[in-house]
Amino acid sequence: MAEFQLAIISTGGTIEKTYQPHSGELCNETSVLDHMLAQLELPELRIERVRLMNKDSLDMTEADHALIASGAHEAGARSQGVIVVHGTDRLAQSGAATCVLKRPPVPIVFTGAMRPYELRDTDALQNLTEALLAVRHLGPGVYVAIHNKVLAFPGVIKDHAAGTFQKP
Amino acid sequence: MAEFQLAIISTGGTIEKTYQPHSGELCNETSVLDHMLAQLELPELRIERVRLMNKDSLDMTEADHALIASGAHEAGARSQGVIVVHGTDRLAQSGAATCVLKRPPVPIVFTGAMRPYELRDTDALQNLTEALLAVRHLGPGVYVAIHNKVLAFPGVIKDHAAGTFQKP
Amino acid sequence: MAEFQLAIISTGGTIEKTYQPHSGELCNETSVLDHMLAQLELPELRIERVRLMNKDSLDMTEADHALIASGAHEAGARSQGVIVVHGTDRLAQSGAATCVLKRPPVPIVFTGAMRPYELRDTDALQNLTEALLAVRHLGPGVYVAIHNKVLAFPGVIKDHAAGTFQKP
Amino acid sequence: MAEFQLAIISTGGTIEKTYQPHSGELCNETSVLDHMLAQLELPELRIERVRLMNKDSLDMTEADHALIASGAHEAGARSQGVIVVHGTDRLAQSGAATCVLKRPPVPIVFTGAMRPYELRDTDALQNLTEALLAVRHLGPGVYVAIHNKVLAFPGVIKDHAAGTFQKP
């Protein structure tokens, strides 16, 4: 079985929010990516985990987008594919920044979730599953994989009303 | 099979909070009690559902506690047992108000949850299961059933540090 | 917080069946009790686990019922309560054998499940939650706690058509 | 939003097995595909469901494989993509039969599961998610999508020891 070297960069966002019983709120404090990965059958993946930040993307600055773009390209230089787990509110900005920085030699696939993994009715596992499949079969470029779709940057926007992403 | 006539009063609280994708918050907007009840084997219960209010108990006033107490006694007059689903922060106040109003002819069992049912790691089903068993086997009185315990009012307090209830 | 010393005896049965991908069957090979206990809030319990056997109860002999009865009484001599996790098909026989052997000084509560814990739609957690609450609040005796009911031996039978237990 | 016309053919197999409490076995009696589809975000899909058979694939005959192949091509003539949900034991045979019959004008993607959807630890949702993404982005041909991989027929075999599919 041929191994595939994958880098997964976590940045926080809804997908990774966990419940704080004392405040009753959902926050970005720990990464739940490892729990999600443990539930999937990924027989050929060798995964490098990169914990870049753990932020609600609404709190991201231009410097954060630039850091994510450079981090994604650095990871792409040492692997066959990169996944960036990101809050959906600013995912399109980080994707665009990654796309304009330079053309990567491998696929860089952004994903996120509208409903945290901690909820029993979540889209997190679906979207991560899609990103993990897409990253192995796409050519070089920057993409978002979410809600049964793969869209290539540039030109991707979040459709806030529909709660998903579009390329108009 | 002998039927048992049960009234379940919902008042809101953490146990019933649902996720709002647009705000990213957990709120009391719909009752998830019916979804929970559908997952349990309750072959002999005939259940009357009473939707009294849908509040985070931190927002409850003295008038709310009095309304819950009188609602619980009214339900107790027409059934063999009463369960009150309640936010844990003010559960002890509503329980105490129910206890001092008068002695009920049937068991009135309060319960709630520290983590909403919508979370995959929730104590809501455990606590509701315990309340449903307790109400069928206890004598008349006012109780809380939660976290593997049944405690009788008066004298029950929430132990905020431990995240559960005690009777000192 | 006062601790409660509980012994839990596992004997196998549907509640503990796990899936074997190669044969496509559900078998009794490992105990899933620890996974179930980890999902419940049991702040005051000190639990002793006793792995007595791991059998589909349809395969149990009279010697097995006698072994379970003596094991339950031995556990009852060194704890404040005993739970026996058992296949439902022969649970009534083991319960009766435990009841006739002698009167225990503590509650001995049998439980089981009609649908294995490994299924997403299972009654295993409900029944274990009920047994764990019942064992702390019942007087000395032998019982089954299942499906929102506690029934005292002797005289308990499995109602195969309804898929639950009755005391006619 | 552009709609994508998808046909999903169900044939049975492990992925759709449900638990029979009276026999204690997992059988192919009802289709659980609709429950799985309801859990996924599929905003642009218009789905035609085709219930071709409901068999453990170990029980399939050559006539069954031929029926599945012709059914897949017929569905491909009236849609933009086809998914065939199939038992893994004979999936490679049905895929090969579909591949040799003729070249389809759209992608035909087989998938299945090693562990039924009814189990809490299942690969069914992962594999269906992968098939649903693959069918929208692949060119015409016959494929299997499972366990983070898309493999094109001919030449796909089940690796029984590893519990997955390979293309040697």
XYZ file of C-alpha atoms in Angstrom:
672
model
C 0.000 0.000 0.000
C 1.478 3.368 -1.034
C 1.541 5.975 1.723
C 0.358 9.544 1.167
C 2.086 12.256 3.218
C -0.535 14.754 4.398
C -0.191 17.898 6.522
C -3.280 19.061 8.457
C -3.151 22.623 9.769
C -5.624 23.529 12.494
C -6.538 27.188 13.024
C -9.663 26.871 15.198
C -13.143 27.880 14.067
C -16.588 26.454 14.733
C -15.534 22.933 13.758
C -13.241 22.738 16.792
C -15.346 24.572 19.388
C -15.909 22.733 22.654
C -18.469 23.290 25.410
C -17.499 25.057 28.643
C -19.951 23.852 31.340
C -19.265 26.770 33.687
C -19.990 29.530 31.149
C -22.394 27.484 29.019
C -20.601 28.673 25.870
C -18.854 27.053 22.925
C -15.187 28.164 22.683
C -11.948 27.388 20.825
C -9.740 25.957 23.538
C -8.653 22.496 22.461
C -8.325 20.811 19.102
C -10.860 18.074 18.447
C -9.293 17.129 15.122
C -7.590 14.078 16.590
C -10.923 12.716 17.808
C -12.406 13.168 14.345
C -9.457 11.562 12.566
C -9.664 8.548 14.897
C -13.200 7.841 13.643
C -12.232 7.588 9.976
C -10.659 4.732 8.020
C -7.513 6.284 6.506
C -5.326 3.247 5.785
C -2.718 4.951 3.586
C -2.297 8.368 5.194
C 0.767 9.484 7.116
C -0.435 12.656 8.833
C 1.604 15.590 10.137
C -0.466 17.745 12.495
C 0.330 21.491 12.546
C -1.366 23.521 15.291
C -1.014 27.040 13.876
C -3.606 28.868 16.015
C -6.965 28.208 17.695
C -9.172 31.190 16.841
C -12.768 31.924 16.041
C -12.178 33.200 12.501
C -14.248 36.330 13.227
C -11.291 37.354 15.427
C -8.684 36.856 12.673
C -6.589 39.801 11.453
C -4.818 40.337 8.115
C -1.667 39.105 9.852
C -3.477 35.871 10.722
C -4.544 35.346 7.099
C -0.946 35.942 5.956
C 0.375 33.528 8.591
C -2.065 30.842 7.459
C -1.133 31.396 3.778
C 2.599 31.091 4.451
C 2.062 28.146 6.804
C 0.041 26.314 4.151
C 2.748 26.818 1.514
C 5.493 25.709 3.913
C 3.538 22.543 4.708
C 2.983 21.998 0.974
C 6.733 22.030 0.386
C 7.232 18.966 2.605
C 4.103 16.866 1.852
C 1.884 15.583 -0.968
C -1.158 17.557 0.161
C -2.323 20.039 2.809
C -5.645 20.438 4.628
C -6.391 23.674 6.512
C -9.196 23.439 9.106
C -10.602 26.949 9.451
C -13.584 28.964 10.732
C -16.054 29.491 7.890
C -16.552 33.228 8.450
C -13.050 34.132 7.233
C -12.150 30.951 5.336
C -12.565 32.683 1.965
C -10.065 35.421 3.025
C -7.405 32.914 4.116
C -7.999 30.862 0.961
C -7.640 33.941 -1.252
C -4.441 34.973 0.571
C -3.019 31.467 0.090
C -3.971 31.542 -3.600
C -2.331 34.924 -4.373
C 0.882 34.221 -2.436
C 2.092 31.704 -5.038
C 1.016 28.558 -6.902
C 1.592 25.520 -4.655
C 3.161 22.275 -5.938
C 0.417 20.210 -4.233
C -3.305 20.619 -3.423
C -4.114 22.850 -0.409
C -7.699 22.140 0.693
C -9.536 24.358 3.198
C -12.493 23.035 5.168
C -14.579 23.958 8.210
C -18.054 23.451 9.674
C -21.254 25.369 10.297
C -21.999 23.286 13.411
C -19.254 22.196 15.879
C -18.130 18.574 16.004
C -19.228 18.460 19.656
C -22.871 18.643 18.535
C -24.519 15.346 17.697
C -25.912 16.948 14.538
C -22.703 18.356 13.024
C -21.355 18.779 9.489
C -17.733 18.549 10.734
C -17.113 14.874 9.961
C -18.716 15.185 6.505
C -16.545 18.151 5.582
C -13.317 16.651 6.950
C -14.063 13.389 5.087
C -14.553 15.376 1.886
C -11.326 17.352 2.349
C -9.391 14.132 3.037
C -10.684 12.539 -0.162
C -10.242 15.680 -2.280
C -6.637 16.283 -1.203
C -5.630 12.857 -2.529
C -7.219 13.245 -5.957
C -6.916 16.939 -6.904
C -4.074 18.563 -8.818
C -1.996 21.441 -7.391
C -4.059 24.483 -6.369
C -6.030 26.038 -3.500
C -9.547 24.760 -2.813
C -12.373 24.558 -0.311
C -14.080 21.184 0.196
C -17.372 21.440 2.088
C -21.016 20.315 1.820
C -20.537 17.875 -1.101
C -18.542 20.362 -3.198
C -14.965 21.205 -4.133
C -14.449 24.804 -5.286
C -11.148 26.216 -6.583
C -9.782 29.597 -5.480
C -9.799 32.417 -6.519
C -13.414 33.550 -6.524
C -14.883 31.494 -3.674
C -17.250 33.300 -1.260
C -19.275 32.294 1.786
C -23.021 32.388 1.141
C -24.160 33.472 4.618
C -27.868 33.054 3.897
C -27.482 29.474 2.636
C -24.803 28.637 5.214
C -22.348 27.288 2.659
C -19.793 28.318 0.007
C -20.334 29.338 -3.632
C -18.371 30.383 -6.660
C -20.611 32.884 -8.446
C -49.383 -4.077 31.673
C -50.468 -1.342 34.110
C -50.100 2.191 32.778
C -48.498 4.975 34.780
C -49.839 8.502 34.172
C -46.900 10.921 34.134
C -46.784 14.691 33.590
C -43.519 16.190 32.295
C -43.164 19.961 32.667
C -40.515 21.648 30.533
C -39.144 25.022 31.635
C -35.998 25.278 29.474
C -32.469 25.266 30.842
C -29.199 23.859 29.540
C -30.722 20.429 28.914
C -32.929 21.863 26.162
C -30.533 24.362 24.572
C -30.100 24.083 20.811
C -27.430 25.469 18.515
C -28.062 28.569 16.389
C -25.710 28.390 13.369
C -25.969 32.089 12.555
C -24.995 33.348 16.019
C -22.912 30.311 16.975
C -24.641 30.197 20.387
C -26.661 27.685 22.386
C -30.160 29.009 23.174
C -33.525 27.920 24.589
C -35.803 28.078 21.580
C -37.322 24.673 21.045
C -37.965 21.733 23.328
C -35.782 18.696 22.668
C -37.568 16.618 25.299
C -39.583 14.754 22.693
C -36.420 13.644 20.918
C -34.994 12.369 24.195
C -38.169 10.509 25.168
C -38.259 8.816 21.746
C -34.887 7.202 22.487
C -35.985 5.512 25.706
C -37.945 2.307 26.252
C -40.920 3.426 28.365
C -43.475 0.669 27.760
C -45.940 1.545 30.528
C -45.876 5.345 30.591
C -48.726 7.558 29.424
C -47.109 10.984 29.226
C -48.735 14.427 29.380
C -46.347 17.122 28.137
C -46.675 20.583 29.762
C -44.650 23.393 28.124
C -44.615 25.943 30.948
C -41.764 28.182 29.742
C -38.448 27.904 27.874
C -35.913 29.920 29.873
C -32.290 29.777 30.833
C -32.832 29.457 34.586
C -30.376 32.322 35.251
C -33.120 34.554 33.779
C -35.852 33.220 36.100
C -37.610 35.578 38.527
C -39.405 34.833 41.802
C -42.628 34.876 39.765
C -41.193 32.136 37.544
C -40.305 29.972 40.555
C -43.843 30.457 41.924
C -45.366 29.608 38.533
C -43.310 26.417 38.337
C -44.283 25.417 41.884
C -47.995 25.906 41.254
C -47.741 24.234 37.838
C -46.062 21.200 39.374
C -48.770 20.843 42.049
C -51.547 21.241 39.467
C -49.963 18.516 37.322
C -49.603 16.338 40.431
C -53.341 16.573 41.085
C -54.145 14.867 37.761
C -51.326 12.284 37.462
C -49.372 9.630 39.390
C -46.074 11.496 39.149
C -44.522 14.734 37.821
C -41.115 15.469 36.281
C -39.921 19.080 35.973
C -37.076 19.657 33.474
C -35.228 22.765 34.652
C -31.997 24.745 34.309
C -29.580 23.668 37.032
C -28.608 27.189 38.142
C -32.019 27.888 39.709
C -33.361 24.341 40.052
C -32.853 24.385 43.824
C -34.951 27.586 44.111
C -37.865 26.154 42.114
C -37.621 22.880 44.040
C -37.677 24.706 47.367
C -40.668 26.814 46.244
C -42.532 23.650 45.211
C -41.707 22.006 48.534
C -42.930 24.872 50.736
C -46.153 25.494 48.763
C -47.738 22.259 50.030
C -47.120 18.524 50.314
C -47.988 16.862 47.002
C -49.997 13.598 46.796
C -47.451 12.158 44.297
C -43.673 12.410 43.633
C -42.512 15.619 41.898
C -38.997 15.020 40.509
C -36.820 17.853 39.173
C -33.986 17.177 36.754
C -31.701 19.039 34.350
C -28.276 18.805 32.741
C -24.852 20.387 32.937
C -24.262 19.791 29.194
C -27.039 20.244 26.575
C -28.599 17.201 24.921
C -27.406 18.552 21.554
C -23.803 17.774 22.546
C -22.597 14.273 21.810
C -21.116 14.159 25.320
C -24.181 15.134 27.386
C -25.580 14.145 30.784
C -29.143 14.930 29.654
C -30.247 11.387 28.764
C -28.722 9.974 31.960
C -30.551 12.486 34.140
C -33.886 12.137 32.341
C -33.600 8.326 32.575
C -32.974 8.649 36.319
C -35.924 11.021 36.830
C -38.210 8.676 34.858
C -37.224 5.698 37.020
C -37.346 7.653 40.290
C -40.824 9.099 39.696
C -42.287 5.592 39.422
C -40.778 4.255 42.623
C -40.656 7.173 45.098
C -43.327 8.154 47.612
C -44.998 11.589 47.613
C -42.553 14.497 47.946
C -40.322 16.889 46.010
C -36.951 15.604 44.743
C -34.088 16.163 42.336
C -32.786 13.151 40.368
C -29.432 13.795 38.698
C -25.964 12.217 38.376
C -26.820 8.840 39.933
C -28.593 10.385 42.953
C -32.048 11.182 44.257
C -32.151 13.959 46.871
C -35.316 15.063 48.732
C -36.230 18.713 49.254
C -35.909 20.799 51.409
C -32.164 21.356 51.816
C -30.870 20.589 48.312
C -28.228 22.949 46.885
C -26.241 23.126 43.658
C -22.536 22.449 44.184
C -21.158 24.787 41.497
C -17.539 23.642 41.846
C -18.409 19.949 41.438
C -21.088 20.659 38.823
C -23.766 18.643 40.607
C -26.266 18.729 43.508
C -25.722 17.991 47.203
C -27.653 17.858 50.447
C -25.185 19.051 53.085
C -19.352 13.575 49.436
C -20.045 10.066 50.791
C -18.739 7.245 48.612
C -20.854 4.235 47.712
C -19.011 0.915 47.250
C -20.519 -0.895 44.258
C -19.621 -4.236 42.658
C -20.534 -4.741 38.979
C -20.484 -8.334 37.741
C -20.342 -8.848 33.981
C -21.549 -12.149 32.523
C -21.923 -11.224 28.825
C -25.231 -11.115 26.997
C -26.577 -8.898 24.231
C -25.649 -5.706 26.102
C -21.942 -6.508 25.670
C -21.937 -7.983 22.165
C -19.466 -6.456 19.726
C -19.273 -6.609 15.938
C -16.827 -8.940 14.185
C -16.147 -7.450 10.725
C -14.829 -10.698 9.250
C -17.852 -12.839 10.151
C -20.378 -9.990 10.132
C -21.790 -11.230 13.452
C -22.339 -9.808 16.925
C -20.461 -11.832 19.584
C -19.498 -11.778 23.272
C -15.747 -11.335 23.171
C -14.879 -8.190 25.098
C -16.601 -6.262 27.853
C -17.971 -2.887 26.787
C -19.084 -2.028 30.316
C -16.115 0.248 30.902
C -17.010 2.320 27.839
C -20.559 2.687 29.083
C -19.511 3.638 32.618
C -17.144 6.301 31.223
C -20.124 8.077 29.651
C -22.069 8.484 32.887
C -21.697 11.011 35.689
C -21.187 8.851 38.795
C -19.478 11.236 41.223
C -19.840 9.168 44.407
C -19.361 5.595 43.202
C -16.315 3.468 43.950
C -16.705 0.562 41.541
C -15.253 -2.944 41.753
C -15.477 -4.740 38.389
C -15.953 -8.530 38.478
C -15.625 -10.333 35.130
C -17.373 -13.621 35.932
C -17.977 -14.914 32.378
C -18.764 -13.560 28.889
C -21.597 -15.694 27.526
C -24.675 -15.322 25.419
C -27.176 -16.273 28.116
C -28.841 -18.796 25.754
C -25.648 -20.841 26.247
C -25.822 -20.750 30.071
C -26.166 -23.989 32.071
C -27.562 -24.593 35.556
C -23.958 -24.484 36.774
C -23.619 -20.988 35.265
C -26.768 -19.778 37.046
C -25.430 -21.211 40.336
C -22.042 -19.572 39.778
C -23.682 -16.199 39.121
C -25.870 -16.548 42.230
C -22.918 -17.358 44.496
C -20.764 -14.660 42.840
C -23.470 -12.061 43.451
C -23.779 -12.976 47.142
C -19.992 -12.944 47.599
C -19.809 -9.490 46.027
C -22.708 -8.380 48.245
C -20.736 -9.351 51.356
C -17.992 -6.826 50.551
C -19.962 -3.882 49.071
C -23.057 -1.710 49.572
C -24.722 -2.899 46.376
C -24.252 -5.268 43.425
C -25.181 -4.957 39.736
C -25.186 -8.061 37.517
C -25.055 -7.387 33.758
C -26.666 -10.393 32.085
C -28.206 -11.646 28.832
C -31.964 -11.142 28.942
C -32.903 -14.642 27.748
C -31.773 -16.315 30.991
C -31.692 -13.296 33.310
C -34.843 -14.456 35.124
C -33.238 -17.866 35.851
C -30.075 -16.325 37.329
C -32.153 -13.838 39.294
C -34.342 -16.612 40.708
C -31.258 -18.681 41.613
C -29.746 -15.667 43.411
C -33.027 -15.056 45.254
C -33.462 -18.617 46.539
C -29.811 -19.061 47.618
C -30.230 -16.667 50.559
C -31.393 -13.166 51.457
C -28.591 -10.689 50.695
C -27.619 -7.856 53.094
C -27.604 -5.344 50.196
C -29.499 -4.808 46.909
C -28.467 -7.088 44.001
C -29.784 -5.559 40.763
C -29.764 -7.462 37.458
C -29.880 -5.624 34.144
C -29.283 -6.282 30.433
C -30.338 -5.033 27.014
C -32.461 -6.066 24.055
C -30.138 -4.235 21.636
C -26.307 -4.235 22.041
C -24.512 -1.105 23.206
C -22.574 -1.112 19.923
C -25.765 -0.164 18.056
C -26.531 3.532 17.827
C -30.120 2.749 18.820
C -29.529 0.707 21.990
C -31.292 0.341 25.336
C -28.026 -0.572 27.090
C -27.182 2.863 28.515
C -30.770 3.401 29.697
C -30.846 0.085 31.535
C -27.398 0.486 33.090
C -28.327 4.027 34.217
C -31.483 2.625 35.831
C -29.609 -0.193 37.583
C -27.006 2.277 38.889
C -29.701 4.530 40.356
C -31.770 1.655 41.724
C -28.876 -0.031 43.523
C -28.238 3.114 45.569
C -31.830 3.588 46.736
C -33.313 0.098 47.147
C -33.322 -2.014 50.307
C -31.743 -5.495 50.480
C -33.142 -7.962 47.918
C -32.772 -9.247 44.365
C -34.182 -7.139 41.507
C -34.144 -6.470 37.778
C -33.961 -2.838 36.616
C -34.780 -2.411 32.938
C -37.011 -0.315 30.654
C -38.116 2.234 33.272
C -39.026 -0.444 35.841
C -37.646 -2.103 38.960
C -39.127 -5.562 39.682
C -38.311 -7.658 42.780
C -37.571 -11.377 42.603
C -39.091 -13.955 42.943
C -41.741 -14.048 40.222
C -40.065 -12.019 37.454
C -40.352 -13.386 33.892
C -39.185 -12.237 30.473
C -42.069 -11.212 28.232
C -40.597 -12.350 24.898
C -43.386 -10.841 22.770
C -43.054 -7.383 24.344
C -39.266 -7.630 24.584
C -39.162 -6.698 28.269
C -39.711 -8.075 31.806
C -42.935 -8.480 33.775
C -44.149 -9.662 37.150
C -47.523 -11.229 36.447
C -27.165 27.137 -7.358
C -26.853 24.522 -10.115
C -28.561 21.210 -9.356
C -26.847 17.868 -9.924
C -29.101 14.954 -10.867
C -27.899 11.843 -8.999
C -29.259 8.281 -9.008
C -28.508 6.122 -5.934
C -29.038 2.389 -6.385
C -29.328 0.307 -3.224
C -28.575 -3.417 -3.385
C -28.198 -4.260 0.332
C -24.943 -5.370 1.930
C -23.412 -4.744 5.336
C -23.880 -0.978 5.077
C -27.665 -1.406 5.220
C -27.955 -4.254 7.730
C -30.287 -3.648 10.659
C -30.607 -5.422 14.002
C -33.374 -7.936 14.627
C -33.965 -8.061 18.414
C -35.731 -11.428 18.350
C -32.970 -13.311 16.516
C -30.125 -11.098 17.720
C -28.758 -10.920 14.154
C -27.937 -8.206 11.636
C -29.982 -8.621 8.415
C -30.827 -6.834 5.160
C -34.489 -6.032 5.575
C -34.904 -2.285 5.240
C -32.881 0.405 3.553
C -31.135 2.796 5.927
C -29.826 4.953 3.089
C -32.476 7.605 3.647
C -31.416 8.007 7.274
C -27.806 8.442 6.193
C -28.636 10.953 3.464
C -30.686 13.008 5.937
C -27.562 13.543 8.056
C -25.495 15.078 5.255
C -25.482 18.600 3.830
C -26.181 18.078 0.112
C -27.497 21.479 -0.986
C -27.330 20.964 -4.756
C -28.283 17.308 -5.203
C -31.542 16.117 -6.710
C -31.589 12.441 -5.807
C -33.458 9.578 -7.493
C -33.547 6.501 -5.251
C -33.547 3.088 -6.986
C -34.178 0.066 -4.756
C -32.833 -2.733 -6.952
C -32.469 -5.499 -4.339
C -31.626 -5.897 -0.641
C -29.112 -8.752 -0.429
C -26.069 -9.722 1.533
C -23.629 -9.725 -1.384
C -22.373 -13.203 -0.405
C -25.792 -14.399 -1.627
C -25.512 -12.685 -5.038
C -25.533 -14.746 -8.248
C -24.127 -13.937 -11.694
C -27.651 -12.867 -12.629
C -27.589 -10.382 -9.741
C -24.268 -8.901 -10.902
C -25.675 -8.574 -14.453
C -28.855 -6.945 -13.125
C -26.817 -4.433 -11.135
C -24.616 -3.643 -14.155
C -27.577 -3.027 -16.458
C -29.419 -1.095 -13.732
C -26.402 1.161 -13.224
C -26.124 1.926 -16.930
C -29.860 2.608 -17.221
C -29.646 5.037 -14.311
C -26.579 6.644 -15.901
C -28.578 7.348 -19.080
C -31.013 9.593 -17.183
C -28.715 11.338 -14.629
C -25.360 13.105 -14.235
C -23.937 10.449 -11.925
C -24.782 7.127 -10.274
C -23.910 5.687 -6.848
C -24.354 1.959 -6.201
C -24.479 0.929 -2.525
C -23.307 -2.679 -2.377
C -22.009 -5.410 -0.041
C -18.211 -5.366 -0.043
C -17.759 -9.127 -0.527
C -19.011 -9.076 -4.135
C -18.647 -5.357 -4.917
C -15.620 -5.990 -7.142
C -17.625 -8.511 -9.225
C -20.536 -6.110 -9.774
C -18.115 -3.286 -10.552
C -16.248 -5.420 -13.086
C -19.540 -6.481 -14.712
C -20.622 -2.840 -14.970
C -17.250 -1.893 -16.447
C -17.235 -4.558 -19.177
C -20.880 -4.050 -20.225
C -20.107 -0.687 -21.868
C -18.496 2.684 -21.158
C -20.974 4.914 -19.318
C -21.514 8.588 -20.223
C -21.288 9.585 -16.513
C -19.424 8.387 -13.401
C -20.803 5.236 -11.731
C -19.398 5.026 -8.177
C -19.737 1.888 -6.034
C -19.466 2.069 -2.251
C -20.238 -0.058 0.807
C -19.126 -0.559 4.406
C -17.226 -3.029 6.546
C -19.363 -2.158 9.594
C -23.138 -1.519 9.340
C -24.495 2.015 9.723
C -26.507 0.805 12.726
C -23.290 0.451 14.718
C -22.072 3.556 16.527
C -18.584 2.837 15.170
C -19.333 2.478 11.439
C -17.530 3.397 8.225
C -20.835 3.748 6.343
C -21.210 7.535 6.586
C -17.553 8.096 5.639
C -17.852 5.925 2.543
C -21.187 7.380 1.423
C -19.797 10.911 1.907
C -16.803 9.977 -0.240
C -18.970 8.456 -2.988
C -21.209 11.546 -3.010
C -18.216 13.856 -3.432
C -16.474 11.641 -5.991
C -19.529 11.272 -8.232
C -19.706 15.046 -8.694
C -16.066 15.522 -9.650
C -15.017 12.406 -11.592
C -15.202 11.904 -15.347
C -17.202 9.064 -16.975
C -16.165 5.590 -15.786
C -16.798 2.938 -13.126
C -15.198 3.403 -9.682
C -15.246 2.379 -6.048
C -15.004 5.138 -3.411
C -14.221 3.821 0.081
C -11.804 4.414 2.965
C -10.306 7.687 1.674
C -9.701 6.320 -1.840
C -11.209 6.350 -5.317
C -10.158 3.405 -7.512
C -11.152 2.977 -11.187
C -12.357 -0.340 -12.625
C -11.153 -2.658 -14.107
C -8.624 -4.247 -11.771
C -10.102 -3.440 -8.335
C -10.082 -6.238 -5.734
C -11.169 -6.566 -2.113
C -8.243 -6.978 0.275
C -9.914 -9.267 2.815
C -7.042 -9.182 5.307
C -6.890 -5.375 5.396
C -10.672 -5.011 5.185
C -10.566 -2.571 2.272
C -10.091 -2.331 -1.527
C -6.888 -2.225 -3.578
C -5.759 -1.980 -7.173
C -2.608 -4.107 -7.347
